[in-house]
Coordinates of C-alpha atoms and ligand atoms in Angstrom, one line a residue:
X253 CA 15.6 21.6 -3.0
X254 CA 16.5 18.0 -4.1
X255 CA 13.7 16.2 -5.9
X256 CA 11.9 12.8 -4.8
X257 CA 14.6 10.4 -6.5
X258 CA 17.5 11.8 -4.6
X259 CA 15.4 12.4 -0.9
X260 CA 14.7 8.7 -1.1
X261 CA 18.6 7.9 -1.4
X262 CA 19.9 10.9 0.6
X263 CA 17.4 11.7 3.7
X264 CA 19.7 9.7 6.3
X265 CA 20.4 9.8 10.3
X266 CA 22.6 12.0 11.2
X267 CA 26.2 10.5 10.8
X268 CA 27.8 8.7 14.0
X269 CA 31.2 9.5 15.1
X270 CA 32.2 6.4 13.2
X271 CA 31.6 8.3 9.8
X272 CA 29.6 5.5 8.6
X273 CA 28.6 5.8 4.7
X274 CA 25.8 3.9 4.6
X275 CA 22.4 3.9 6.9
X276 CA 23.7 2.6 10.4
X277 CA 21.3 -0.1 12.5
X278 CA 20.1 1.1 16.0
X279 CA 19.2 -2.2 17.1
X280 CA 18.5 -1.1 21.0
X281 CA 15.4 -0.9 22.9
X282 CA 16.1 1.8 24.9
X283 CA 18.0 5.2 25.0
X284 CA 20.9 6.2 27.8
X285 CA 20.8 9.5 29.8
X286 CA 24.2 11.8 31.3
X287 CA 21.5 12.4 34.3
X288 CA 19.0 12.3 36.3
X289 CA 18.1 15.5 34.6
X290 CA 18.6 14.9 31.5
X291 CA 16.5 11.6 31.7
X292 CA 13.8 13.8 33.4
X293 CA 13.7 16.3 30.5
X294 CA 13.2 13.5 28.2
X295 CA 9.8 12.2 29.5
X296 CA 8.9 15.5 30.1
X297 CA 9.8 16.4 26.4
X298 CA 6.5 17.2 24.4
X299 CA 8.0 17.6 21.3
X300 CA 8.5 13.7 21.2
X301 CA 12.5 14.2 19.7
X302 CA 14.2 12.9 22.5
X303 CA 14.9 9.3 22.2
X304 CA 13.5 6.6 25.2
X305 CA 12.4 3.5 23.9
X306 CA 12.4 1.8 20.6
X307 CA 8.4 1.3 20.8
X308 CA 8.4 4.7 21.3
X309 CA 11.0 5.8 18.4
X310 CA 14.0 4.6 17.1
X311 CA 16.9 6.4 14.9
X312 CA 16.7 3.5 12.1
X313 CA 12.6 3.9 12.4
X314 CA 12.9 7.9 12.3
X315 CA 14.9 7.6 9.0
X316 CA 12.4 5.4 7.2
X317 CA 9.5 7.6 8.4
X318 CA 11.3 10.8 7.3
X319 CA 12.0 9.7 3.9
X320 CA 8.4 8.5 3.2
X321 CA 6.9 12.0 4.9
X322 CA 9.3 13.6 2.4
X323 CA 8.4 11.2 -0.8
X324 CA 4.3 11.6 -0.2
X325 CA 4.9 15.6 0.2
X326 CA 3.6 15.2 4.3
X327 CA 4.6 16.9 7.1
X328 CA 5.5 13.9 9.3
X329 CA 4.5 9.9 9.6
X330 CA 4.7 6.9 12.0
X331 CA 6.0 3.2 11.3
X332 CA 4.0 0.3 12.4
X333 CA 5.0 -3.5 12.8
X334 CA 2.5 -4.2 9.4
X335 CA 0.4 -2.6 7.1
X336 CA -2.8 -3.7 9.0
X337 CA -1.0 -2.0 12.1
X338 CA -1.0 1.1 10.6
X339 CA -4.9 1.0 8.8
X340 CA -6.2 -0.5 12.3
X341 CA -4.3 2.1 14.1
X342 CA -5.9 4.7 11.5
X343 CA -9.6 3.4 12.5
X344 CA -8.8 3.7 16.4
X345 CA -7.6 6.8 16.4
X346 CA -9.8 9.1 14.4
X347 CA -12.9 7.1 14.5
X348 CA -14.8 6.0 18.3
X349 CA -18.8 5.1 19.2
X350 CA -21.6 6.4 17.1
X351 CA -18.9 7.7 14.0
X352 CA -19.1 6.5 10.6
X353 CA -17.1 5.2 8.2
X354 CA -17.5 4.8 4.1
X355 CA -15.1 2.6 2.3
X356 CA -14.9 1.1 -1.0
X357 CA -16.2 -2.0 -1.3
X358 CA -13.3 -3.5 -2.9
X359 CA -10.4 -2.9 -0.2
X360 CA -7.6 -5.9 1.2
X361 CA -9.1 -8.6 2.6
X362 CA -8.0 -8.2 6.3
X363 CA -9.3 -4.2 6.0
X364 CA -12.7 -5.8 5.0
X365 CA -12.5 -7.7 8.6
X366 CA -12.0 -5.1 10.5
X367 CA -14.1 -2.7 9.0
X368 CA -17.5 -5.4 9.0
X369 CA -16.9 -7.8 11.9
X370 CA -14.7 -5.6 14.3
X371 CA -15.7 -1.8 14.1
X372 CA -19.6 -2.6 14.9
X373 CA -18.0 -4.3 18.4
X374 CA -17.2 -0.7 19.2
X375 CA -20.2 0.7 17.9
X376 CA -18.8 2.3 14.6
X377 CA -20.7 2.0 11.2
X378 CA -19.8 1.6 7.9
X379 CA -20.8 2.2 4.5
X380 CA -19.4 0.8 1.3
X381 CA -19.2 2.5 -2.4
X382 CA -18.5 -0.1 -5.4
X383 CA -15.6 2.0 -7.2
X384 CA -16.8 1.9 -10.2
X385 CA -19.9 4.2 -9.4
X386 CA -18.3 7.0 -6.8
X387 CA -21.2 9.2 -7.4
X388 CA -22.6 6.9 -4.9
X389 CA -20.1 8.3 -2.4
X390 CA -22.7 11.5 -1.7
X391 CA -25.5 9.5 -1.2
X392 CA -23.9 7.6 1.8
X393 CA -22.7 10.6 3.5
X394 CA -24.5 10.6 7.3
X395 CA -24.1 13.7 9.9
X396 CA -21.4 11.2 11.8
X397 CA -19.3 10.2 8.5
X398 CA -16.0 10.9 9.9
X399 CA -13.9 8.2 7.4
X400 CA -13.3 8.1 3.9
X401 CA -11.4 4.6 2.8
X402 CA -10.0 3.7 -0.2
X403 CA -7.1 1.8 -1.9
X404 CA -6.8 3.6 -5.6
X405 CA -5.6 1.5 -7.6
X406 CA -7.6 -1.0 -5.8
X407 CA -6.5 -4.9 -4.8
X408 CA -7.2 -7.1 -7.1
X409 CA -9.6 -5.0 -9.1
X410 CA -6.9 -2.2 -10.2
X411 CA -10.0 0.3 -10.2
X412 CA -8.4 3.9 -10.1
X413 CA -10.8 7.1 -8.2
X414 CA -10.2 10.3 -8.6
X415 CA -8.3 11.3 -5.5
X416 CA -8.8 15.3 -6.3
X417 CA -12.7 14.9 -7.1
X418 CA -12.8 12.7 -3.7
X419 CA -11.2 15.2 -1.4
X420 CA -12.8 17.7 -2.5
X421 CA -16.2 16.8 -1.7
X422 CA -14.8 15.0 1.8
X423 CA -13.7 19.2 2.7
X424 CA -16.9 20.0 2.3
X425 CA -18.6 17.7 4.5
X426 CA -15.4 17.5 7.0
X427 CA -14.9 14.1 6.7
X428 CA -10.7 12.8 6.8
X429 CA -10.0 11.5 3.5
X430 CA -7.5 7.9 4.3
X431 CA -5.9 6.6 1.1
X432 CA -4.0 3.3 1.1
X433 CA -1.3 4.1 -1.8
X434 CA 0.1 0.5 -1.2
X435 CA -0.6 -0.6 -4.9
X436 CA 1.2 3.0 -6.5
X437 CA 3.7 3.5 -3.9
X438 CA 5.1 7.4 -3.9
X439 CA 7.1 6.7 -6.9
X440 CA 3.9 7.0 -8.9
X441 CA 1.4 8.5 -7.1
X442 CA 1.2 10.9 -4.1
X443 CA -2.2 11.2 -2.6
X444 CA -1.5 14.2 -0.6
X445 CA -1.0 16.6 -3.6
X446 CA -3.9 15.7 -5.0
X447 CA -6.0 16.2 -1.5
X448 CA -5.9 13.4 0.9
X449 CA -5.5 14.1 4.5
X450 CA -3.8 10.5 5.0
X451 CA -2.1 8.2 3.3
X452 CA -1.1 5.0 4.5
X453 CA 1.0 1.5 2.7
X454 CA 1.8 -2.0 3.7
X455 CA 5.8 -1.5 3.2
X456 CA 6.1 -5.1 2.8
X457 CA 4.9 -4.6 -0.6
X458 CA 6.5 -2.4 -3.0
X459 CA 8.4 -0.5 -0.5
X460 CA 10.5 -3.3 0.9
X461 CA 10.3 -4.7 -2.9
X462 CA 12.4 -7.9 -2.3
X463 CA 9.8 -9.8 0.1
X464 CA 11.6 -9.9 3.0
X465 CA 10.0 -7.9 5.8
X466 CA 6.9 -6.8 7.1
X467 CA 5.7 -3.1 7.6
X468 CA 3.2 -0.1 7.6
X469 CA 3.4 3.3 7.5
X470 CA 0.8 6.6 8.0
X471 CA 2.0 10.1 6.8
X472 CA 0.0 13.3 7.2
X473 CA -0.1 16.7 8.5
X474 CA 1.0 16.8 12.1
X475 CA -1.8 17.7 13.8
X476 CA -3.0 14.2 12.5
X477 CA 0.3 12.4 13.4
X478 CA 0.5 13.2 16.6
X479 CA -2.3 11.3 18.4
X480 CA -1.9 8.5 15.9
X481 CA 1.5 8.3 16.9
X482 CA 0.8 8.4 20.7
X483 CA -1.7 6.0 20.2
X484 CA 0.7 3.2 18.4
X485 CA 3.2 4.2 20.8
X486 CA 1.0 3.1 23.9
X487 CA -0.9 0.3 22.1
X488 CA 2.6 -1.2 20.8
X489 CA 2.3 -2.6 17.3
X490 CA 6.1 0.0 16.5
X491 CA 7.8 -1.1 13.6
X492 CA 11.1 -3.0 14.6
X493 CA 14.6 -0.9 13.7
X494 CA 15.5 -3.9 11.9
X495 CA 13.1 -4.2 9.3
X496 CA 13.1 -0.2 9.3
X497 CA 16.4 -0.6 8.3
X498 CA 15.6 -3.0 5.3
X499 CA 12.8 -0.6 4.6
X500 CA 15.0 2.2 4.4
X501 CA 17.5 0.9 2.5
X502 CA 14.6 -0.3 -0.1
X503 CA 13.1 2.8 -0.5
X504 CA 16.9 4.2 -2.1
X505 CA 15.7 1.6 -5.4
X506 CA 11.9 2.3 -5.1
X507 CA 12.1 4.6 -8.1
X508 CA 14.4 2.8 -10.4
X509 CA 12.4 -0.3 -9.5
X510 CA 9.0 0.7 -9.6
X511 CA 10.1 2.6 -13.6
X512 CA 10.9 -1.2 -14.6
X513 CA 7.8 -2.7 -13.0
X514 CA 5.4 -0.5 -15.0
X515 CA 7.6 -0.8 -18.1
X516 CA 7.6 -5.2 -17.8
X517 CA 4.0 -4.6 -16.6
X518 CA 2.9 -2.6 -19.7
X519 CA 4.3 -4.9 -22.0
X520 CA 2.7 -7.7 -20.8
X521 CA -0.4 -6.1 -20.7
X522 CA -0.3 -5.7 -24.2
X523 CA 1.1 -9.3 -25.3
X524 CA -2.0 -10.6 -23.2
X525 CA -4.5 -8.6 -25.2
X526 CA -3.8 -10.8 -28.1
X527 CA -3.6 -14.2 -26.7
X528 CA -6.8 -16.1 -27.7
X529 CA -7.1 -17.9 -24.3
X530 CA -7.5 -14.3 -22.6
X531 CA -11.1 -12.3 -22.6
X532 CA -9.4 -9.3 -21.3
X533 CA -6.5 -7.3 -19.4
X534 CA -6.6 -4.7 -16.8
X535 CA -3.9 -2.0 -16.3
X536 CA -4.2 1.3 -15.3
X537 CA -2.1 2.4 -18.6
X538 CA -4.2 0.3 -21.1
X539 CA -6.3 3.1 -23.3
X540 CA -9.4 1.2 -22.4
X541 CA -9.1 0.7 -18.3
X542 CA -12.3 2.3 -17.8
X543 CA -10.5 4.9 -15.3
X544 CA -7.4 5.4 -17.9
X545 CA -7.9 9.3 -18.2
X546 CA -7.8 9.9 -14.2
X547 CA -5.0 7.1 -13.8
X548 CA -3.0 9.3 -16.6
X549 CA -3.9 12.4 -14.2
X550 CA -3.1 11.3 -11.1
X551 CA -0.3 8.6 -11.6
X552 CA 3.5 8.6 -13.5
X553 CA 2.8 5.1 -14.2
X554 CA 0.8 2.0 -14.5
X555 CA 2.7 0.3 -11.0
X556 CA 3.5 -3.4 -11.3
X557 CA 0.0 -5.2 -11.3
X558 CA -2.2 -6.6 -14.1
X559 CA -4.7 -8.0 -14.1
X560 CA -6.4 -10.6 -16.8
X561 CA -9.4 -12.6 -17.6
X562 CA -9.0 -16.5 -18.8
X563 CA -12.0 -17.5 -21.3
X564 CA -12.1 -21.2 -19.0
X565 CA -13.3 -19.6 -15.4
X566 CA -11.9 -21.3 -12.8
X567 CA -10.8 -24.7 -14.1
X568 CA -8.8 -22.5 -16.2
X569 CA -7.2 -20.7 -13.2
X570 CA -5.9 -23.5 -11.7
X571 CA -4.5 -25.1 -14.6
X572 CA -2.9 -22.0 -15.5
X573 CA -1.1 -21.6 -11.8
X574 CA -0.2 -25.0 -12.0
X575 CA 1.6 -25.1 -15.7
X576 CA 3.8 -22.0 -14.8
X577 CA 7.6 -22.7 -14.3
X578 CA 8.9 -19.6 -13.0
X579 CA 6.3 -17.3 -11.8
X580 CA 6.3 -17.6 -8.1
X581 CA 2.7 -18.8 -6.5
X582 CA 2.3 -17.1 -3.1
X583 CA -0.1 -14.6 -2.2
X584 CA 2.7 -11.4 -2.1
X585 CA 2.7 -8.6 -4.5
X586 CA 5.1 -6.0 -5.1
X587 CA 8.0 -7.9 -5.1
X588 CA 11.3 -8.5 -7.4
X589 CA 10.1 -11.9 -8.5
X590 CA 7.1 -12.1 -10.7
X591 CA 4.2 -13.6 -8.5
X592 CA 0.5 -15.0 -10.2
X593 CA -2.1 -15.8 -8.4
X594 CA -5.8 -16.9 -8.6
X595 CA -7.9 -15.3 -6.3
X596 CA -11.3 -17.2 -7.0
X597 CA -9.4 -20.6 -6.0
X598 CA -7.4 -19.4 -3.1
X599 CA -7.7 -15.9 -1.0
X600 CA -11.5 -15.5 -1.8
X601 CA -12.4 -19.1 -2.4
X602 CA -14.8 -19.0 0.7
X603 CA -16.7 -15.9 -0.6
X604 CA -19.6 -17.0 -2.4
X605 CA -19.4 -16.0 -6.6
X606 CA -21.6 -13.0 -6.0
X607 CA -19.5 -11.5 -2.9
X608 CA -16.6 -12.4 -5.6
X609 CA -18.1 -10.1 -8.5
X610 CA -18.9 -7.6 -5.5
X611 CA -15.1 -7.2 -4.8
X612 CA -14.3 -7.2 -8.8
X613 CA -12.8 -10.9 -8.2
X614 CA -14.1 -13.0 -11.7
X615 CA -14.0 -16.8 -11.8
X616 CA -10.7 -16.9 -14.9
X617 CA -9.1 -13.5 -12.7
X618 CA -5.2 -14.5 -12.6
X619 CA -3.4 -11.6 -11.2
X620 CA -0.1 -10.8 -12.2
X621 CA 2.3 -8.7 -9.6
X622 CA 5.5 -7.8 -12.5
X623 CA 9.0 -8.7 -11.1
X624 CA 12.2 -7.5 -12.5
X625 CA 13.1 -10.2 -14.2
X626 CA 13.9 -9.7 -18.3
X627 CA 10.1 -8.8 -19.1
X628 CA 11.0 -11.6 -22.1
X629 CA 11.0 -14.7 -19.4
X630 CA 8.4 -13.1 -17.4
X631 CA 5.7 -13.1 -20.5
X632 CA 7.8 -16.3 -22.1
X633 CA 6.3 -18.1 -19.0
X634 CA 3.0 -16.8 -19.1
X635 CA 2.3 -17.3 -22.7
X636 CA 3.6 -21.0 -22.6
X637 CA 1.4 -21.7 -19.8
X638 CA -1.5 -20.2 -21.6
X639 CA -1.0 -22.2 -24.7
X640 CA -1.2 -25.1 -22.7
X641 CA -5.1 -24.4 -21.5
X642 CA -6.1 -25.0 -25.3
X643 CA -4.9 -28.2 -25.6
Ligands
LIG944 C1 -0.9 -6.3 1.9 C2 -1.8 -5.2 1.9 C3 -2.3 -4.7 3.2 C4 -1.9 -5.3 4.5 O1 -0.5 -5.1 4.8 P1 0.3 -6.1 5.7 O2 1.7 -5.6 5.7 O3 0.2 -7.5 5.1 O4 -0.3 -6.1 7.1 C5 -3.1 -3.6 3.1 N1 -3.5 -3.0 2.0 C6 -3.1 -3.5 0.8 C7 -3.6 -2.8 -0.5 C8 -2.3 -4.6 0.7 O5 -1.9 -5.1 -0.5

């Protein structure tokens, strides 16, 4: 059996008569027929493996699917056009009128949205744990808890749950246990062996790894596939063959990459910890992140994100952003260039300070997504920008 690093380089549609080498492009929106017959059997097919029409399944999208089914240790996935495709898709499917839903409290912004200001439209509650304290998570459970949500390690606040602990206790109340793995990707952590019944990214993160293309994907067991895929399939939001195709080709790098992200991340965590300007640095691989021991457990690495404190609040923030010279400023992550960003200033500037502190967002938080450049221009930057906030 071929391990992880070579499935994610190998796993590939089967060869054309041209004897391509490398991943071919199916950019068609529909699929030809010999006959009438033929073209019968394939809408009558309920084994879905005939190809009809690219919002339905593609070749290029298959491929991308199968190899992160294969990397996450699921039986079978679906693509969507974005990551919120694939979480809203998630929520419509398994989740209707009078069911409930606990989530972290700390989850992507746009997740947030839908789970407070869209879900009580269609008459579905929610609950929210702050994950720091899951113990809380048993206290919240109703009769009609259907939904577990969480995003481990979280966005911005790089908390870390224990995936196995979780599961566990969602088997015994029946409730589907949803992990967005955006922030680890399947290079360092696979939710699914640890328990998870689904596990679903943004691919324009870490999996695309370049910032090129938007894209979301679900894996599970089949039996949980299945109406998720029919749903996407009839509500539309398919992911398109060409950004499969990026996506595909991506995921052949995603280990080598994600190894130098967490190695450039880890050192930079550590520079930071000595600069006199920073109160203190988050990373799921420092001794002291307050999870550390369950990161260690459930994760190969620390991923690409830290996460640090500046002593001046949010004065400090800005300045910061604005004195850097190579560090992009955009609100990505997960990408080959090094991005900061200030979340008190700009994505949560409209929350109010204590809906900040609720989400783990702290006036001075800068945080750090750790390209591939030489980790010595990446923290050269950084460092020169924070000597500047003394003066
Ligand atoms: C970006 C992101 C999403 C949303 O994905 P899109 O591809 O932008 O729709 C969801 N969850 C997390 C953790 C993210 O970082």
């Amino acid at each position: 059996m071929q391990r992880p690093e070579t499935k994610a380089i190998r796993i590939q549609t089967p060869q054309t008569d041209q004897k391509e080498h490398a991943t071919p492009l199916f950019l068609t929106s529909s699929f030809t027929y010999e006959s009438a017959e033929e073209m019968a059997a394939a809408f009558a097919d309920d084994s879905l493996d005939v190809n009809i029409y690219s919002r339905f399944s593609n070749p290029t999208v298959d491929e991308f699917i199968s190899k992160m089914a294969a990397l996450e240790g699921a039986e079978d996935g679906i693509a969507t056009g974005t990551g919120m495709a694939a979480i809203f898709g998630t929520f419509m499917t398994f989740l209707g009128k009078g069911d409930h839903i606990i989530s972290a409290s700390a989850v992507f912004g746009s997740t947030h949205t839908i789970l407070t200001k869209y879900l009580p439209k269609w008459g579905i509650e929610s609950s929210y744990f702050n994950m720091s304290d899951p113990a809380e998570i048993a206290s919240l459970i109703k009769p009609n808890t259907k939904m577990l949500y969480v995003e481990s390690p979280s966005n911005p606040g790089l908390d870390i749950i224990d995936i196995e602990a979780i599961s566990a206790l969602c088997k015994k109340h029946n409730i589907l246990f949803v992990v967005d793995n955006c922030f680890a990707t399947p290079a360092v952590q696979q939710p699914i062996r640890h328990g998870a019944d689904l596990v679903l990214h943004s691919a324009t993160k870490f999996i695309d790894g370049q910032g090129r293309v938007l894209g979301g994907v679900v894996v599970g067991r089949k039996e949980l596939i299945n109406p998720l895929y029919l749903f996407i399939r009839n509500t539309g939001p398919s992911l398109s063959p060409f950004n499969a195709w990026v996506l595909t080709k991506s995921l052949e790098t995603l280990f080598v990459r994600m190894d130098r992200h967490a190695e450039n991340a880890l050192k930079i965590a550590r520079e930071l910890k000595k600069h006199a300007q920073v109160s203190w640095v988050k990373y799921p691989f420092l001794e002291d992140h307050p999870q550390y021991e369950i990161a260690k457990k459930q994760m190969s690495n620390g991923g690409g994100i830290v996460t640090f404190e500046l002593k001046g609040g949010v004065d400090s923030g800005r300045k910061f952003l604005n004195e850097l010279k190579m560090l992009s400023m955009t609100n990505n992550l997960g990408d080959s260039r090094s991005i900061a960003s200030h979340p008190a200033s700009t994505t949560h500037s409209k929350l109010t300070e204590a809906e900040r502190k609720e989400v783990g967002i702290t006036p001075g938080l800068i945080r750090i997504s750790v390209g591939l450049e030489h980790v010595g221009d990446i923290l050269g930057d950084i460092v020169q920008a924070l000597d500047k906030l003394s003066s």
